[in-house]
Amino acid sequence: MIFYKNEIDQIESQNPDENYIADASYKYQLHYFDSMTKNSLKFKEQVDYETIAKKLYILQLRFNPTEDSGTLNLIRFFINFYKSEYKSKSDIEDAEKVIDELVINIQSMLKNEWEKVKRESKGE
């Protein structure tokens, strides 16, 4: 379905209904204007969530499914997070908690790998 999203959006933009117009207006106001700066009417680029999700899928391939299941579950959370069209405040709060878990998990994994390299260099 992700691969057809651009084509569907293009067809809907050529024949918009009321829901599409309201949705497009909401996205335009939400993502394109930065009202927190002096340049409130300056366009800013919309984040490409599809690209982020694709990179997360590729990142998943670098982990061992048996040893790194916790990390893989946290990455899957973010894949689903970026695939959802709208994110509520609670979704964002959940993502902040999960990112903290992911950082701790990755730090632990890197420490274990570093200890393994040190042992191997000593010939143990």
PDB file of C-alpha atoms in Angstrom:
ATOM      1  CA  MET A   1       0.000   0.000   0.000  1.00  0.00           C
ATOM      2  CA  ILE A   2       2.922   2.316   0.711  1.00  0.00           C
ATOM      3  CA  PHE A   3       4.092   2.029  -2.887  1.00  0.00           C
ATOM      4  CA  TYR A   4       0.752   3.242  -4.256  1.00  0.00           C
ATOM      5  CA  LYS A   5       0.371   6.149  -1.835  1.00  0.00           C
ATOM      6  CA  ASN A   6       1.816   8.763  -4.218  1.00  0.00           C
ATOM      7  CA  GLU A   7      -0.367   7.546  -7.061  1.00  0.00           C
ATOM      8  CA  ILE A   8      -3.493   7.584  -4.865  1.00  0.00           C
ATOM      9  CA  ASP A   9      -2.632  11.061  -3.579  1.00  0.00           C
ATOM     10  CA  GLN A  10      -2.181  12.314  -7.128  1.00  0.00           C
ATOM     11  CA  ILE A  11      -5.567  10.923  -8.230  1.00  0.00           C
ATOM     12  CA  GLU A  12      -7.286  12.350  -5.154  1.00  0.00           C
ATOM     13  CA  SER A  13      -5.681  15.762  -5.687  1.00  0.00           C
ATOM     14  CA  GLN A  14      -7.095  15.861  -9.215  1.00  0.00           C
ATOM     15  CA  ASN A  15     -10.609  14.953  -7.988  1.00  0.00           C
ATOM     16  CA  PRO A  16     -10.746  16.180  -4.383  1.00  0.00           C
ATOM     17  CA  ASP A  17     -13.681  15.543  -2.084  1.00  0.00           C
ATOM     18  CA  GLU A  18     -14.411  17.510   1.084  1.00  0.00           C
ATOM     19  CA  ASN A  19     -12.405  15.142   3.311  1.00  0.00           C
ATOM     20  CA  TYR A  20      -9.364  15.349   1.047  1.00  0.00           C
ATOM     21  CA  ILE A  21      -9.531  19.148   0.967  1.00  0.00           C
ATOM     22  CA  ALA A  22      -9.810  19.336   4.764  1.00  0.00           C
ATOM     23  CA  ASP A  23      -6.980  16.823   5.185  1.00  0.00           C
ATOM     24  CA  ALA A  24      -4.735  18.649   2.719  1.00  0.00           C
ATOM     25  CA  SER A  25      -5.433  21.957   4.445  1.00  0.00           C
ATOM     26  CA  TYR A  26      -4.636  20.438   7.848  1.00  0.00           C
ATOM     27  CA  LYS A  27      -1.370  18.935   6.586  1.00  0.00           C
ATOM     28  CA  TYR A  28      -0.449  22.205   4.916  1.00  0.00           C
ATOM     29  CA  GLN A  29      -0.954  24.189   8.076  1.00  0.00           C
ATOM     30  CA  LEU A  30       0.626  21.564  10.326  1.00  0.00           C
ATOM     31  CA  HIS A  31       3.765  20.793   8.343  1.00  0.00           C
ATOM     32  CA  TYR A  32       4.529  23.760   6.160  1.00  0.00           C
ATOM     33  CA  PHE A  33       4.301  26.741   8.474  1.00  0.00           C
ATOM     34  CA  ASP A  34       6.663  27.370  11.338  1.00  0.00           C
ATOM     35  CA  SER A  35       4.848  29.823  13.596  1.00  0.00           C
ATOM     36  CA  MET A  36       7.486  29.680  16.323  1.00  0.00           C
ATOM     37  CA  THR A  37       9.960  31.792  14.365  1.00  0.00           C
ATOM     38  CA  LYS A  38      10.019  35.227  12.793  1.00  0.00           C
ATOM     39  CA  ASN A  39       9.507  33.532   9.443  1.00  0.00           C
ATOM     40  CA  SER A  40       6.032  32.227  10.191  1.00  0.00           C
ATOM     41  CA  LEU A  41       5.035  32.304   6.541  1.00  0.00           C
ATOM     42  CA  LYS A  42       8.216  30.714   5.290  1.00  0.00           C
ATOM     43  CA  PHE A  43       7.724  27.239   3.861  1.00  0.00           C
ATOM     44  CA  LYS A  44       9.582  24.410   5.503  1.00  0.00           C
ATOM     45  CA  GLU A  45      10.079  20.949   4.120  1.00  0.00           C
ATOM     46  CA  GLN A  46       7.758  18.194   5.230  1.00  0.00           C
ATOM     47  CA  VAL A  47       9.470  15.208   6.803  1.00  0.00           C
ATOM     48  CA  ASP A  48       9.318  12.202   4.524  1.00  0.00           C
ATOM     49  CA  TYR A  49       8.050   9.512   6.900  1.00  0.00           C
ATOM     50  CA  GLU A  50       8.085   6.840   4.193  1.00  0.00           C
ATOM     51  CA  THR A  51      11.844   7.269   3.802  1.00  0.00           C
ATOM     52  CA  ILE A  52      12.349   7.022   7.557  1.00  0.00           C
ATOM     53  CA  ALA A  53      10.277   3.825   7.695  1.00  0.00           C
ATOM     54  CA  LYS A  54      12.250   2.319   4.786  1.00  0.00           C
ATOM     55  CA  LYS A  55      15.542   3.101   6.541  1.00  0.00           C
ATOM     56  CA  LEU A  56      14.221   1.486   9.716  1.00  0.00           C
ATOM     57  CA  TYR A  57      13.351  -1.655   7.728  1.00  0.00           C
ATOM     58  CA  ILE A  58      16.935  -1.738   6.418  1.00  0.00           C
ATOM     59  CA  LEU A  59      18.277  -1.171   9.938  1.00  0.00           C
ATOM     60  CA  GLN A  60      16.284  -4.186  11.137  1.00  0.00           C
ATOM     61  CA  LEU A  61      18.258  -6.410   8.775  1.00  0.00           C
ATOM     62  CA  ARG A  62      21.489  -5.591  10.626  1.00  0.00           C
ATOM     63  CA  PHE A  63      20.331  -7.198  13.880  1.00  0.00           C
ATOM     64  CA  ASN A  64      20.286 -10.834  14.933  1.00  0.00           C
ATOM     65  CA  PRO A  65      16.643 -11.824  15.534  1.00  0.00           C
ATOM     66  CA  THR A  66      17.539 -14.238  18.337  1.00  0.00           C
ATOM     67  CA  GLU A  67      20.036 -12.101  20.251  1.00  0.00           C
ATOM     68  CA  ASP A  68      18.604  -8.634  19.585  1.00  0.00           C
ATOM     69  CA  SER A  69      14.856  -9.224  19.864  1.00  0.00           C
ATOM     70  CA  GLY A  70      14.404  -6.306  22.301  1.00  0.00           C
ATOM     71  CA  THR A  71      16.048  -3.867  19.927  1.00  0.00           C
ATOM     72  CA  LEU A  72      14.057  -5.209  17.004  1.00  0.00           C
ATOM     73  CA  ASN A  73      10.791  -4.730  18.905  1.00  0.00           C
ATOM     74  CA  LEU A  74      11.719  -1.113  19.632  1.00  0.00           C
ATOM     75  CA  ILE A  75      12.570  -0.513  15.971  1.00  0.00           C
ATOM     76  CA  ARG A  76       9.243  -2.066  14.939  1.00  0.00           C
ATOM     77  CA  PHE A  77       7.499   0.400  17.259  1.00  0.00           C
ATOM     78  CA  PHE A  78       9.041   3.274  15.310  1.00  0.00           C
ATOM     79  CA  ILE A  79       8.205   1.711  11.950  1.00  0.00           C
ATOM     80  CA  ASN A  80       4.548   1.582  12.999  1.00  0.00           C
ATOM     81  CA  PHE A  81       4.817   5.071  14.494  1.00  0.00           C
ATOM     82  CA  TYR A  82       6.070   6.579  11.238  1.00  0.00           C
ATOM     83  CA  LYS A  83       3.575   4.624   9.133  1.00  0.00           C
ATOM     84  CA  SER A  84       0.592   6.091  11.008  1.00  0.00           C
ATOM     85  CA  GLU A  85      -0.771   9.225   9.386  1.00  0.00           C
ATOM     86  CA  TYR A  86      -1.697  11.149  12.523  1.00  0.00           C
ATOM     87  CA  LYS A  87       0.166  11.098  15.792  1.00  0.00           C
ATOM     88  CA  SER A  88      -1.574  12.072  18.997  1.00  0.00           C
ATOM     89  CA  LYS A  89       0.146  13.642  21.967  1.00  0.00           C
ATOM     90  CA  SER A  90       0.110  10.291  23.773  1.00  0.00           C
ATOM     91  CA  ASP A  91       1.737   8.621  20.727  1.00  0.00           C
ATOM     92  CA  ILE A  92       4.533  11.185  20.853  1.00  0.00           C
ATOM     93  CA  GLU A  93       4.953  10.689  24.615  1.00  0.00           C
ATOM     94  CA  ASP A  94       5.132   6.908  24.060  1.00  0.00           C
ATOM     95  CA  ALA A  95       7.744   7.446  21.338  1.00  0.00           C
ATOM     96  CA  GLU A  96       9.852   9.556  23.706  1.00  0.00           C
ATOM     97  CA  LYS A  97       9.825   6.717  26.258  1.00  0.00           C
ATOM     98  CA  VAL A  98      10.648   4.110  23.627  1.00  0.00           C
ATOM     99  CA  ILE A  99      13.532   6.186  22.246  1.00  0.00           C
ATOM    100  CA  ASP A 100      15.013   6.298  25.754  1.00  0.00           C
ATOM    101  CA  GLU A 101      14.682   2.499  25.988  1.00  0.00           C
ATOM    102  CA  LEU A 102      16.280   2.130  22.564  1.00  0.00           C
ATOM    103  CA  VAL A 103      19.241   4.316  23.531  1.00  0.00           C
ATOM    104  CA  ILE A 104      19.839   2.300  26.720  1.00  0.00           C
ATOM    105  CA  ASN A 105      19.476  -0.957  24.789  1.00  0.00           C
ATOM    106  CA  ILE A 106      21.945   0.108  22.077  1.00  0.00           C
ATOM    107  CA  GLN A 107      24.443   1.439  24.647  1.00  0.00           C
ATOM    108  CA  SER A 108      24.355  -1.896  26.442  1.00  0.00           C
ATOM    109  CA  MET A 109      24.792  -3.767  23.164  1.00  0.00           C
ATOM    110  CA  LEU A 110      27.784  -1.590  22.170  1.00  0.00           C
ATOM    111  CA  LYS A 111      29.380  -2.066  25.586  1.00  0.00           C
ATOM    112  CA  ASN A 112      29.030  -5.846  25.302  1.00  0.00           C
ATOM    113  CA  GLU A 113      30.571  -5.805  21.825  1.00  0.00           C
ATOM    114  CA  TRP A 114      33.438  -3.609  23.049  1.00  0.00           C
ATOM    115  CA  GLU A 115      34.122  -5.978  25.948  1.00  0.00           C
ATOM    116  CA  LYS A 116      34.095  -8.885  23.492  1.00  0.00           C
ATOM    117  CA  VAL A 117      36.641  -7.126  21.254  1.00  0.00           C
ATOM    118  CA  LYS A 118      38.885  -6.385  24.242  1.00  0.00           C
ATOM    119  CA  ARG A 119      38.775 -10.047  25.343  1.00  0.00           C
ATOM    120  CA  GLU A 120      39.561 -11.254  21.820  1.00  0.00           C
ATOM    121  CA  SER A 121      42.477  -8.838  21.497  1.00  0.00           C
ATOM    122  CA  LYS A 122      43.950 -10.244  24.729  1.00  0.00           C
ATOM    123  CA  GLY A 123      43.659 -13.755  23.296  1.00  0.00           C
ATOM    124  CA  GLU A 124      41.033 -15.021  25.729  1.00  0.00           C
TER     125      GLU A 124
END
